[in-house]
mmCIF file of N, CA and C in Angstrom:
data_model
loop_
_atom_site.group_PDB
_atom_site.id
_atom_site.type_symbol
_atom_site.label_atom_id
_atom_site.label_comp_id
_atom_site.label_asym_id
_atom_site.label_seq_id
_atom_site.Cartn_x
_atom_site.Cartn_y
_atom_site.Cartn_z
ATOM 1 N N MET A 284 -2.268 -27.268 1.533
ATOM 2 C CA MET A 284 -1.374 -26.626 0.598
ATOM 3 C C MET A 284 -1.610 -25.106 0.640
ATOM 4 N N ALA A 285 -0.535 -24.346 0.717
ATOM 5 C CA ALA A 285 -0.648 -22.883 0.782
ATOM 6 C C ALA A 285 -1.112 -22.331 -0.565
ATOM 7 N N ARG A 286 -1.956 -21.331 -0.479
ATOM 8 C CA ARG A 286 -2.467 -20.687 -1.676
ATOM 9 C C ARG A 286 -1.482 -19.636 -2.154
ATOM 10 N N LYS A 287 -1.141 -19.664 -3.446
ATOM 11 C CA LYS A 287 -0.225 -18.682 -4.003
ATOM 12 C C LYS A 287 -0.963 -17.369 -4.200
ATOM 13 N N LYS A 288 -0.328 -16.284 -3.747
ATOM 14 C CA LYS A 288 -0.928 -14.960 -3.889
ATOM 15 C C LYS A 288 -0.750 -14.492 -5.321
ATOM 16 N N THR A 289 -1.830 -14.055 -5.939
ATOM 17 C CA THR A 289 -1.793 -13.589 -7.310
ATOM 18 C C THR A 289 -1.770 -12.066 -7.325
ATOM 19 N N ALA A 290 -0.869 -11.522 -8.134
ATOM 20 C CA ALA A 290 -0.806 -10.074 -8.269
ATOM 21 C C ALA A 290 -1.993 -9.598 -9.098
ATOM 22 N N ARG A 291 -2.490 -8.438 -8.750
ATOM 23 C CA ARG A 291 -3.588 -7.819 -9.501
ATOM 24 C C ARG A 291 -3.004 -6.823 -10.485
ATOM 25 N N ARG A 292 -3.745 -6.522 -11.537
ATOM 26 C CA ARG A 292 -3.279 -5.589 -12.563
ATOM 27 C C ARG A 292 -3.917 -4.224 -12.379
ATOM 28 N N LEU A 293 -3.133 -3.200 -12.714
ATOM 29 C CA LEU A 293 -3.588 -1.822 -12.704
ATOM 30 C C LEU A 293 -2.990 -1.168 -13.950
ATOM 31 N N VAL A 294 -3.837 -0.707 -14.860
ATOM 32 C CA VAL A 294 -3.363 -0.084 -16.090
ATOM 33 C C VAL A 294 -3.464 1.427 -15.939
ATOM 34 N N VAL A 295 -2.320 2.105 -16.121
ATOM 35 C CA VAL A 295 -2.224 3.556 -15.990
ATOM 36 C C VAL A 295 -1.540 4.095 -17.244
ATOM 37 N N ALA A 296 -2.277 4.898 -18.010
ATOM 38 C CA ALA A 296 -1.734 5.512 -19.232
ATOM 39 C C ALA A 296 -1.077 4.475 -20.143
ATOM 40 N N GLY A 297 -1.723 3.330 -20.293
ATOM 41 C CA GLY A 297 -1.232 2.283 -21.179
ATOM 42 C C GLY A 297 -0.163 1.387 -20.585
ATOM 43 N N ALA A 298 0.333 1.696 -19.390
ATOM 44 C CA ALA A 298 1.346 0.870 -18.720
ATOM 45 C C ALA A 298 0.648 -0.044 -17.710
ATOM 46 N N THR A 299 1.071 -1.298 -17.667
ATOM 47 C CA THR A 299 0.479 -2.265 -16.746
ATOM 48 C C THR A 299 1.361 -2.431 -15.515
ATOM 49 N N TYR A 300 0.774 -2.151 -14.360
ATOM 50 C CA TYR A 300 1.437 -2.363 -13.080
ATOM 51 C C TYR A 300 0.806 -3.592 -12.423
ATOM 52 N N LEU A 301 1.609 -4.327 -11.677
ATOM 53 C CA LEU A 301 1.130 -5.463 -10.902
ATOM 54 C C LEU A 301 1.270 -5.093 -9.430
ATOM 55 N N TRP A 302 0.272 -5.463 -8.633
ATOM 56 C CA TRP A 302 0.311 -5.130 -7.215
ATOM 57 C C TRP A 302 -0.304 -6.224 -6.366
ATOM 58 N N SER A 303 0.151 -6.274 -5.129
ATOM 59 C CA SER A 303 -0.404 -7.218 -4.165
ATOM 60 C C SER A 303 -0.296 -6.581 -2.777
ATOM 61 N N LEU A 304 -1.052 -7.122 -1.861
ATOM 62 C CA LEU A 304 -1.080 -6.617 -0.491
ATOM 63 C C LEU A 304 -0.855 -7.792 0.440
ATOM 64 N N ARG A 305 -0.036 -7.557 1.450
ATOM 65 C CA ARG A 305 0.177 -8.618 2.438
ATOM 66 C C ARG A 305 0.156 -8.029 3.840
ATOM 67 N N HIS A 306 -0.200 -8.857 4.781
ATOM 68 C CA HIS A 306 -0.262 -8.463 6.189
ATOM 69 C C HIS A 306 0.749 -9.318 6.948
ATOM 70 N N SER A 307 1.469 -8.689 7.850
ATOM 71 C CA SER A 307 2.396 -9.435 8.702
ATOM 72 C C SER A 307 2.272 -8.917 10.131
ATOM 73 N N HIS A 308 2.672 -9.743 11.084
ATOM 74 C CA HIS A 308 2.660 -9.353 12.489
ATOM 75 C C HIS A 308 3.483 -10.352 13.289
ATOM 76 N N ARG A 309 3.724 -10.031 14.520
ATOM 77 C CA ARG A 309 4.446 -10.915 15.425
ATOM 78 C C ARG A 309 3.436 -11.505 16.400
ATOM 79 N N SER A 310 3.457 -12.815 16.524
ATOM 80 C CA SER A 310 2.526 -13.494 17.421
ATOM 81 C C SER A 310 3.054 -13.474 18.857
ATOM 82 N N LEU A 311 2.166 -13.119 19.783
ATOM 83 C CA LEU A 311 2.494 -13.137 21.210
ATOM 84 C C LEU A 311 1.972 -14.397 21.880
ATOM 85 N N GLY A 312 1.208 -15.184 21.133
ATOM 86 C CA GLY A 312 0.585 -16.373 21.696
ATOM 87 C C GLY A 312 -0.813 -16.058 22.203
ATOM 88 N N ASN A 313 -1.587 -17.087 22.479
ATOM 89 C CA ASN A 313 -2.959 -16.941 22.984
ATOM 90 C C ASN A 313 -3.814 -16.055 22.091
ATOM 91 N N GLY A 314 -3.558 -16.078 20.774
ATOM 92 C CA GLY A 314 -4.361 -15.307 19.836
ATOM 93 C C GLY A 314 -4.083 -13.817 19.842
ATOM 94 N N ARG A 315 -2.959 -13.416 20.444
ATOM 95 C CA ARG A 315 -2.600 -11.991 20.501
ATOM 96 C C ARG A 315 -1.428 -11.725 19.566
ATOM 97 N N TYR A 316 -1.425 -10.526 18.969
ATOM 98 C CA TYR A 316 -0.395 -10.143 18.016
ATOM 99 C C TYR A 316 0.048 -8.715 18.267
ATOM 100 N N GLU A 317 1.231 -8.372 17.792
ATOM 101 C CA GLU A 317 1.715 -6.997 17.843
ATOM 102 C C GLU A 317 2.523 -6.708 16.578
ATOM 103 N N ALA A 318 2.845 -5.458 16.406
ATOM 104 C CA ALA A 318 3.660 -4.998 15.273
ATOM 105 C C ALA A 318 3.017 -5.376 13.940
ATOM 106 N N CYS A 319 1.719 -5.111 13.818
ATOM 107 C CA CYS A 319 1.029 -5.386 12.562
ATOM 108 C C CYS A 319 1.568 -4.471 11.469
ATOM 109 N N CYS A 320 1.573 -4.986 10.250
ATOM 110 C CA CYS A 320 2.068 -4.212 9.119
ATOM 111 C C CYS A 320 1.332 -4.634 7.856
ATOM 112 N N GLU A 321 0.809 -3.646 7.143
ATOM 113 C CA GLU A 321 0.224 -3.881 5.817
ATOM 114 C C GLU A 321 1.269 -3.408 4.811
ATOM 115 N N THR A 322 1.632 -4.267 3.859
ATOM 116 C CA THR A 322 2.630 -3.902 2.862
ATOM 117 C C THR A 322 2.039 -4.044 1.471
ATOM 118 N N LEU A 323 2.024 -2.934 0.761
ATOM 119 C CA LEU A 323 1.563 -2.881 -0.623
ATOM 120 C C LEU A 323 2.798 -2.996 -1.504
ATOM 121 N N VAL A 324 2.790 -3.971 -2.416
ATOM 122 C CA VAL A 324 3.917 -4.186 -3.325
ATOM 123 C C VAL A 324 3.441 -3.855 -4.731
ATOM 124 N N ILE A 325 4.172 -2.949 -5.394
ATOM 125 C CA ILE A 325 3.806 -2.496 -6.744
ATOM 126 C C ILE A 325 5.026 -2.637 -7.645
ATOM 127 N N ARG A 326 4.794 -3.095 -8.879
ATOM 128 C CA ARG A 326 5.871 -3.111 -9.874
ATOM 129 C C ARG A 326 5.282 -2.903 -11.256
ATOM 130 N N LEU A 327 6.071 -2.311 -12.115
ATOM 131 C CA LEU A 327 5.680 -2.118 -13.508
ATOM 132 C C LEU A 327 5.991 -3.401 -14.248
ATOM 133 N N PHE A 328 5.003 -3.951 -14.957
ATOM 134 C CA PHE A 328 5.194 -5.206 -15.683
ATOM 135 C C PHE A 328 6.375 -5.075 -16.637
ATOM 136 N N GLY A 329 7.317 -5.995 -16.551
ATOM 137 C CA GLY A 329 8.476 -6.009 -17.429
ATOM 138 C C GLY A 329 9.632 -5.141 -16.975
ATOM 139 N N ALA A 330 9.438 -4.356 -15.929
ATOM 140 C CA ALA A 330 10.513 -3.503 -15.414
ATOM 141 C C ALA A 330 11.265 -4.237 -14.305
ATOM 142 N N ARG A 331 12.406 -3.709 -13.948
ATOM 143 C CA ARG A 331 13.262 -4.371 -12.960
ATOM 144 C C ARG A 331 12.935 -3.998 -11.522
ATOM 145 N N GLY A 332 12.342 -2.830 -11.313
ATOM 146 C CA GLY A 332 12.128 -2.347 -9.958
ATOM 147 C C GLY A 332 10.881 -2.870 -9.282
ATOM 148 N N ARG A 333 10.837 -2.633 -7.990
ATOM 149 C CA ARG A 333 9.699 -3.044 -7.164
ATOM 150 C C ARG A 333 9.593 -2.041 -6.027
ATOM 151 N N LEU A 334 8.371 -1.729 -5.620
ATOM 152 C CA LEU A 334 8.136 -0.781 -4.543
ATOM 153 C C LEU A 334 7.377 -1.472 -3.421
ATOM 154 N N HIS A 335 7.879 -1.338 -2.200
ATOM 155 C CA HIS A 335 7.191 -1.835 -1.008
ATOM 156 C C HIS A 335 6.770 -0.612 -0.191
ATOM 157 N N VAL A 336 5.472 -0.434 -0.034
ATOM 158 C CA VAL A 336 4.938 0.661 0.775
ATOM 159 C C VAL A 336 4.344 0.021 2.027
ATOM 160 N N SER A 337 4.965 0.299 3.169
ATOM 161 C CA SER A 337 4.572 -0.366 4.418
ATOM 162 C C SER A 337 3.883 0.584 5.375
ATOM 163 N N PHE A 338 2.751 0.125 5.884
ATOM 164 C CA PHE A 338 2.011 0.816 6.932
ATOM 165 C C PHE A 338 2.214 -0.017 8.191
ATOM 166 N N GLY A 339 3.258 0.290 8.924
ATOM 167 C CA GLY A 339 3.624 -0.529 10.065
ATOM 168 C C GLY A 339 3.284 0.106 11.383
ATOM 169 N N GLY A 340 3.242 -0.718 12.391
ATOM 170 C CA GLY A 340 3.025 -0.265 13.755
ATOM 171 C C GLY A 340 4.145 -0.778 14.623
ATOM 172 N N SER A 341 4.371 -0.140 15.732
ATOM 173 C CA SER A 341 5.385 -0.599 16.668
ATOM 174 C C SER A 341 4.679 -1.176 17.883
ATOM 175 N N PRO A 342 5.339 -2.023 18.634
ATOM 176 C CA PRO A 342 4.683 -2.637 19.789
ATOM 177 C C PRO A 342 4.105 -1.584 20.730
ATOM 178 N N GLY A 343 2.818 -1.704 21.024
ATOM 179 C CA GLY A 343 2.154 -0.822 21.956
ATOM 180 C C GLY A 343 1.772 0.539 21.382
ATOM 181 N N ARG A 344 2.181 0.839 20.167
ATOM 182 C CA ARG A 344 1.890 2.153 19.586
ATOM 183 C C ARG A 344 1.885 2.042 18.066
ATOM 184 N N LEU A 345 0.913 2.635 17.455
ATOM 185 C CA LEU A 345 0.869 2.670 15.997
ATOM 186 C C LEU A 345 1.401 4.023 15.548
ATOM 187 N N VAL A 346 2.075 4.035 14.451
ATOM 188 C CA VAL A 346 2.725 5.261 13.969
ATOM 189 C C VAL A 346 1.984 5.791 12.763
ATOM 190 N N PRO A 347 1.707 7.053 12.611
ATOM 191 C CA PRO A 347 1.575 8.062 13.668
ATOM 192 C C PRO A 347 0.111 8.150 14.039
ATOM 193 N N ASP A 348 -0.245 7.689 15.142
ATOM 194 C CA ASP A 348 -1.635 7.625 15.584
ATOM 195 C C ASP A 348 -2.511 6.907 14.564
ATOM 196 N N GLY A 349 -1.917 6.009 13.816
ATOM 197 C CA GLY A 349 -2.653 5.257 12.807
ATOM 198 C C GLY A 349 -3.239 3.996 13.400
ATOM 199 N N TYR A 350 -4.149 3.416 12.674
ATOM 200 C CA TYR A 350 -4.715 2.161 13.142
ATOM 201 C C TYR A 350 -5.026 1.258 11.956
ATOM 202 N N PHE A 351 -5.155 -0.028 12.263
ATOM 203 C CA PHE A 351 -5.452 -1.039 11.263
ATOM 204 C C PHE A 351 -6.869 -1.533 11.462
ATOM 205 N N MET A 352 -7.521 -1.807 10.361
ATOM 206 C CA MET A 352 -8.850 -2.378 10.403
ATOM 207 C C MET A 352 -8.760 -3.707 9.667
ATOM 208 N N PRO A 353 -9.775 -4.523 9.736
ATOM 209 C CA PRO A 353 -9.707 -5.806 9.037
ATOM 210 C C PRO A 353 -9.500 -5.633 7.533
ATOM 211 N N SER A 354 -8.812 -6.572 6.965
ATOM 212 C CA SER A 354 -8.700 -6.717 5.524
ATOM 213 C C SER A 354 -8.092 -5.530 4.787
ATOM 214 N N GLY A 355 -6.949 -5.060 5.254
ATOM 215 C CA GLY A 355 -6.191 -4.097 4.480
ATOM 216 C C GLY A 355 -6.585 -2.650 4.577
ATOM 217 N N ALA A 356 -7.377 -2.267 5.542
ATOM 218 C CA ALA A 356 -7.743 -0.866 5.697
ATOM 219 C C ALA A 356 -6.871 -0.243 6.781
ATOM 220 N N VAL A 357 -6.391 0.971 6.520
ATOM 221 C CA VAL A 357 -5.591 1.708 7.497
ATOM 222 C C VAL A 357 -6.191 3.101 7.632
ATOM 223 N N GLY A 358 -6.030 3.701 8.786
ATOM 224 C CA GLY A 358 -6.602 5.023 8.989
ATOM 225 C C GLY A 358 -5.924 5.754 10.117
ATOM 226 N N THR A 359 -6.394 6.963 10.343
ATOM 227 C CA THR A 359 -5.890 7.762 11.458
ATOM 228 C C THR A 359 -7.066 8.143 12.346
ATOM 229 N N ALA A 360 -6.771 8.365 13.620
ATOM 230 C CA ALA A 360 -7.808 8.708 14.586
ATOM 231 C C ALA A 360 -8.529 9.977 14.140
ATOM 232 N N GLY A 361 -9.822 9.862 13.926
ATOM 233 C CA GLY A 361 -10.635 11.006 13.527
ATOM 234 C C GLY A 361 -10.399 11.464 12.104
ATOM 235 N N GLY A 362 -9.612 10.709 11.343
ATOM 236 C CA GLY A 362 -9.285 11.115 9.978
ATOM 237 C C GLY A 362 -9.744 10.104 8.952
ATOM 238 N N PRO A 363 -9.164 10.186 7.779
ATOM 239 C CA PRO A 363 -9.584 9.308 6.690
ATOM 240 C C PRO A 363 -9.143 7.858 6.889
ATOM 241 N N VAL A 364 -9.768 6.980 6.133
ATOM 242 C CA VAL A 364 -9.427 5.566 6.088
ATOM 243 C C VAL A 364 -9.120 5.225 4.642
ATOM 244 N N LEU A 365 -8.054 4.463 4.427
ATOM 245 C CA LEU A 365 -7.711 3.982 3.089
ATOM 246 C C LEU A 365 -7.872 2.476 3.054
ATOM 247 N N ASN A 366 -8.601 1.978 2.061
ATOM 248 C CA ASN A 366 -8.724 0.544 1.850
ATOM 249 C C ASN A 366 -7.674 0.159 0.816
ATOM 250 N N LEU A 367 -6.637 -0.532 1.247
ATOM 251 C CA LEU A 367 -5.516 -0.883 0.381
ATOM 252 C C LEU A 367 -5.852 -1.981 -0.624
ATOM 253 N N HIS A 368 -7.071 -2.526 -0.550
ATOM 254 C CA HIS A 368 -7.523 -3.502 -1.545
ATOM 255 C C HIS A 368 -8.178 -2.825 -2.751
ATOM 256 N N GLU A 369 -8.484 -1.540 -2.651
ATOM 257 C CA GLU A 369 -9.169 -0.831 -3.735
ATOM 258 C C GLU A 369 -8.167 -0.344 -4.785
ATOM 259 N N PRO A 370 -8.413 -0.643 -6.056
ATOM 260 C CA PRO A 370 -7.507 -0.179 -7.110
ATOM 261 C C PRO A 370 -7.315 1.336 -7.123
ATOM 262 N N GLY A 371 -8.342 2.098 -6.768
ATOM 263 C CA GLY A 371 -8.210 3.551 -6.727
ATOM 264 C C GLY A 371 -7.217 4.002 -5.665
ATOM 265 N N THR A 372 -7.184 3.303 -4.546
ATOM 266 C CA THR A 372 -6.212 3.620 -3.501
ATOM 267 C C THR A 372 -4.812 3.254 -3.964
ATOM 268 N N VAL A 373 -4.678 2.101 -4.599
ATOM 269 C CA VAL A 373 -3.378 1.677 -5.117
ATOM 270 C C VAL A 373 -2.887 2.685 -6.155
ATOM 271 N N ARG A 374 -3.784 3.154 -7.006
ATOM 272 C CA ARG A 374 -3.413 4.160 -8.008
ATOM 273 C C ARG A 374 -2.923 5.434 -7.324
ATOM 274 N N ALA A 375 -3.603 5.869 -6.270
ATOM 275 C CA ALA A 375 -3.190 7.079 -5.553
ATOM 276 C C ALA A 375 -1.825 6.883 -4.895
ATOM 277 N N VAL A 376 -1.566 5.696 -4.337
ATOM 278 C CA VAL A 376 -0.254 5.394 -3.752
ATOM 279 C C VAL A 376 0.810 5.413 -4.852
ATOM 280 N N LEU A 377 0.513 4.777 -5.983
ATOM 281 C CA LEU A 377 1.442 4.757 -7.113
ATOM 282 C C LEU A 377 1.760 6.168 -7.584
ATOM 283 N N ASP A 378 0.737 6.976 -7.801
ATOM 284 C CA ASP A 378 0.943 8.352 -8.266
ATOM 285 C C ASP A 378 1.809 9.139 -7.292
ATOM 286 N N GLU A 379 1.545 8.988 -6.000
ATOM 287 C CA GLU A 379 2.324 9.718 -4.995
ATOM 288 C C GLU A 379 3.768 9.219 -4.959
ATOM 289 N N ALA A 380 3.965 7.912 -5.081
ATOM 290 C CA ALA A 380 5.328 7.363 -5.091
ATOM 291 C C ALA A 380 6.117 7.874 -6.302
ATOM 292 N N LEU A 381 5.458 7.958 -7.445
ATOM 293 C CA LEU A 381 6.131 8.474 -8.640
ATOM 294 C C LEU A 381 6.498 9.951 -8.475
ATOM 295 N N VAL A 382 5.587 10.734 -7.892
ATOM 296 C CA VAL A 382 5.867 12.153 -7.633
ATOM 297 C C VAL A 382 7.072 12.287 -6.703
ATOM 298 N N ARG A 383 7.195 11.366 -5.760
ATOM 299 C CA ARG A 383 8.297 11.428 -4.783
ATOM 300 C C ARG A 383 9.570 10.757 -5.286
ATOM 301 N N GLY A 384 9.583 10.382 -6.570
ATOM 302 C CA GLY A 384 10.835 9.933 -7.166
ATOM 303 C C GLY A 384 11.031 8.448 -7.386
ATOM 304 N N TRP A 385 10.027 7.621 -7.127
ATOM 305 C CA TRP A 385 10.225 6.196 -7.379
ATOM 306 C C TRP A 385 10.384 5.956 -8.871
ATOM 307 N N ASP A 386 11.405 5.203 -9.242
ATOM 308 C CA ASP A 386 11.675 4.826 -10.630
ATOM 309 C C ASP A 386 11.345 3.339 -10.789
ATOM 310 N N PRO A 387 10.283 3.003 -11.523
ATOM 311 C CA PRO A 387 9.877 1.601 -11.652
ATOM 312 C C PRO A 387 10.929 0.698 -12.297
ATOM 313 N N ASP A 388 11.903 1.273 -12.996
ATOM 314 C CA ASP A 388 12.918 0.440 -13.656
ATOM 315 C C ASP A 388 14.243 0.420 -12.896
ATOM 316 N N ASP A 389 14.279 1.002 -11.697
ATOM 317 C CA ASP A 389 15.480 0.973 -10.876
ATOM 318 C C ASP A 389 15.544 -0.402 -10.217
ATOM 319 N N PRO A 390 16.605 -1.177 -10.451
ATOM 320 C CA PRO A 390 16.629 -2.577 -10.008
ATOM 321 C C PRO A 390 16.393 -2.844 -8.523
ATOM 322 N N PRO A 391 16.963 -2.045 -7.612
ATOM 323 C CA PRO A 391 16.731 -2.411 -6.205
ATOM 324 C C PRO A 391 15.274 -2.214 -5.800
ATOM 325 N N THR A 392 14.878 -2.972 -4.806
ATOM 326 C CA THR A 392 13.543 -2.787 -4.243
ATOM 327 C C THR A 392 13.533 -1.490 -3.447
ATOM 328 N N ALA A 393 12.588 -0.614 -3.764
ATOM 329 C CA ALA A 393 12.447 0.653 -3.042
ATOM 330 C C ALA A 393 11.471 0.454 -1.895
ATOM 331 N N GLU A 394 11.775 1.058 -0.771
ATOM 332 C CA GLU A 394 10.920 0.993 0.408
ATOM 333 C C GLU A 394 10.397 2.391 0.711
ATOM 334 N N MET A 395 9.103 2.520 0.963
ATOM 335 C CA MET A 395 8.522 3.791 1.385
ATOM 336 C C MET A 395 7.626 3.548 2.585
ATOM 337 N N ASP A 396 7.645 4.507 3.503
ATOM 338 C CA ASP A 396 6.791 4.463 4.680
ATOM 339 C C ASP A 396 5.391 4.913 4.268
ATOM 340 N N GLY A 397 4.432 4.037 4.359
ATOM 341 C CA GLY A 397 3.064 4.359 3.974
ATOM 342 C C GLY A 397 2.465 5.493 4.779
ATOM 343 N N TRP A 398 2.842 5.589 6.069
ATOM 344 C CA TRP A 398 2.303 6.659 6.901
ATOM 345 C C TRP A 398 2.807 8.015 6.423
ATOM 346 N N ALA A 399 4.023 8.069 5.858
ATOM 347 C CA ALA A 399 4.548 9.329 5.324
ATOM 348 C C ALA A 399 3.779 9.753 4.070
ATOM 349 N N LEU A 400 3.193 8.792 3.369
ATOM 350 C CA LEU A 400 2.406 9.064 2.159
ATOM 351 C C LEU A 400 0.919 9.256 2.458
ATOM 352 N N PHE A 401 0.498 8.875 3.654
ATOM 353 C CA PHE A 401 -0.921 8.734 3.973
ATOM 354 C C PHE A 401 -1.761 9.965 3.645
ATOM 355 N N GLU A 402 -1.392 11.120 4.153
ATOM 356 C CA GLU A 402 -2.211 12.324 3.949
ATOM 357 C C GLU A 402 -2.318 12.681 2.466
ATOM 358 N N ALA A 403 -1.214 12.595 1.730
ATOM 359 C CA ALA A 403 -1.242 12.925 0.303
ATOM 360 C C ALA A 403 -2.100 11.924 -0.476
ATOM 361 N N VAL A 404 -2.005 10.651 -0.121
ATOM 362 C CA VAL A 404 -2.817 9.627 -0.790
ATOM 363 C C VAL A 404 -4.295 9.827 -0.465
ATOM 364 N N ALA A 405 -4.605 10.111 0.798
ATOM 365 C CA ALA A 405 -6.003 10.360 1.188
ATOM 366 C C ALA A 405 -6.555 11.570 0.440
ATOM 367 N N ALA A 406 -5.746 12.609 0.263
ATOM 368 C CA ALA A 406 -6.189 13.796 -0.481
ATOM 369 C C ALA A 406 -6.432 13.452 -1.951
ATOM 370 N N ARG A 407 -5.584 12.650 -2.538
ATOM 371 C CA ARG A 407 -5.786 12.212 -3.934
ATOM 372 C C ARG A 407 -7.101 11.432 -4.068
ATOM 373 N N ARG A 408 -7.351 10.555 -3.101
ATOM 374 C CA ARG A 408 -8.596 9.767 -3.134
ATOM 375 C C ARG A 408 -9.806 10.678 -3.002
ATOM 376 N N ALA A 409 -9.718 11.673 -2.141
ATOM 377 C CA ALA A 409 -10.842 12.604 -1.942
ATOM 378 C C ALA A 409 -11.099 13.402 -3.220
ATOM 379 N N ARG A 410 -10.032 13.858 -3.869
ATOM 380 C CA ARG A 410 -10.201 14.604 -5.131
ATOM 381 C C ARG A 410 -10.814 13.716 -6.211
ATOM 382 N N ALA A 411 -10.388 12.478 -6.277
ATOM 383 C CA ALA A 411 -10.912 11.548 -7.282
ATOM 384 C C ALA A 411 -12.397 11.275 -7.053
ATOM 385 N N ALA A 412 -12.812 11.281 -5.778
ATOM 386 C CA ALA A 412 -14.219 11.004 -5.451
ATOM 387 C C ALA A 412 -15.156 12.117 -5.902
ATOM 388 N N VAL A 413 -14.651 13.340 -5.988
ATOM 389 C CA VAL A 413 -15.532 14.460 -6.363
ATOM 390 C C VAL A 413 -15.435 14.811 -7.850
ATOM 391 N N GLN A 414 -14.481 14.225 -8.575
ATOM 392 C CA GLN A 414 -14.379 14.501 -10.000
ATOM 393 C C GLN A 414 -15.441 13.728 -10.763
ATOM 394 N N PRO A 415 -16.102 14.378 -11.731
ATOM 395 C CA PRO A 415 -17.105 13.664 -12.512
ATOM 396 C C PRO A 415 -16.448 12.624 -13.433
ATOM 397 N N ALA A 416 -17.159 11.542 -13.636
ATOM 398 C CA ALA A 416 -16.676 10.486 -14.538
ATOM 399 C C ALA A 416 -16.736 10.992 -15.981
ATOM 400 N N VAL A 417 -15.716 10.625 -16.743
ATOM 401 C CA VAL A 417 -15.635 11.054 -18.144
ATOM 402 C C VAL A 417 -16.067 9.928 -19.048
#
């Protein structure tokens, strides 16, 4: 029996967001795969909208010079790595999506390219790492 994926909660300024992460790819057979994609899905609890942030690759080439690591981590050659399972990373993605105009109550599913957000999200994570805890 397939296991149902449970959304995780993220509370930001009193608002509850639900999020989940999924991995997809195309099988080539013999244990080989291509076109791997990590997709982070975020929605505000009780709102109509949904956001899909995809970190995808194309056959034979990852965009843009990005790479995938086991279990939801994405990175760039010689650059930062983001673990998409960490709530702090999800918060940084959420904050960046909101800055770029995502409306959590807009009914259609919004799609964003994760690689286009990558540098800004990595910078948010770096700033959060050096801020003292309150």
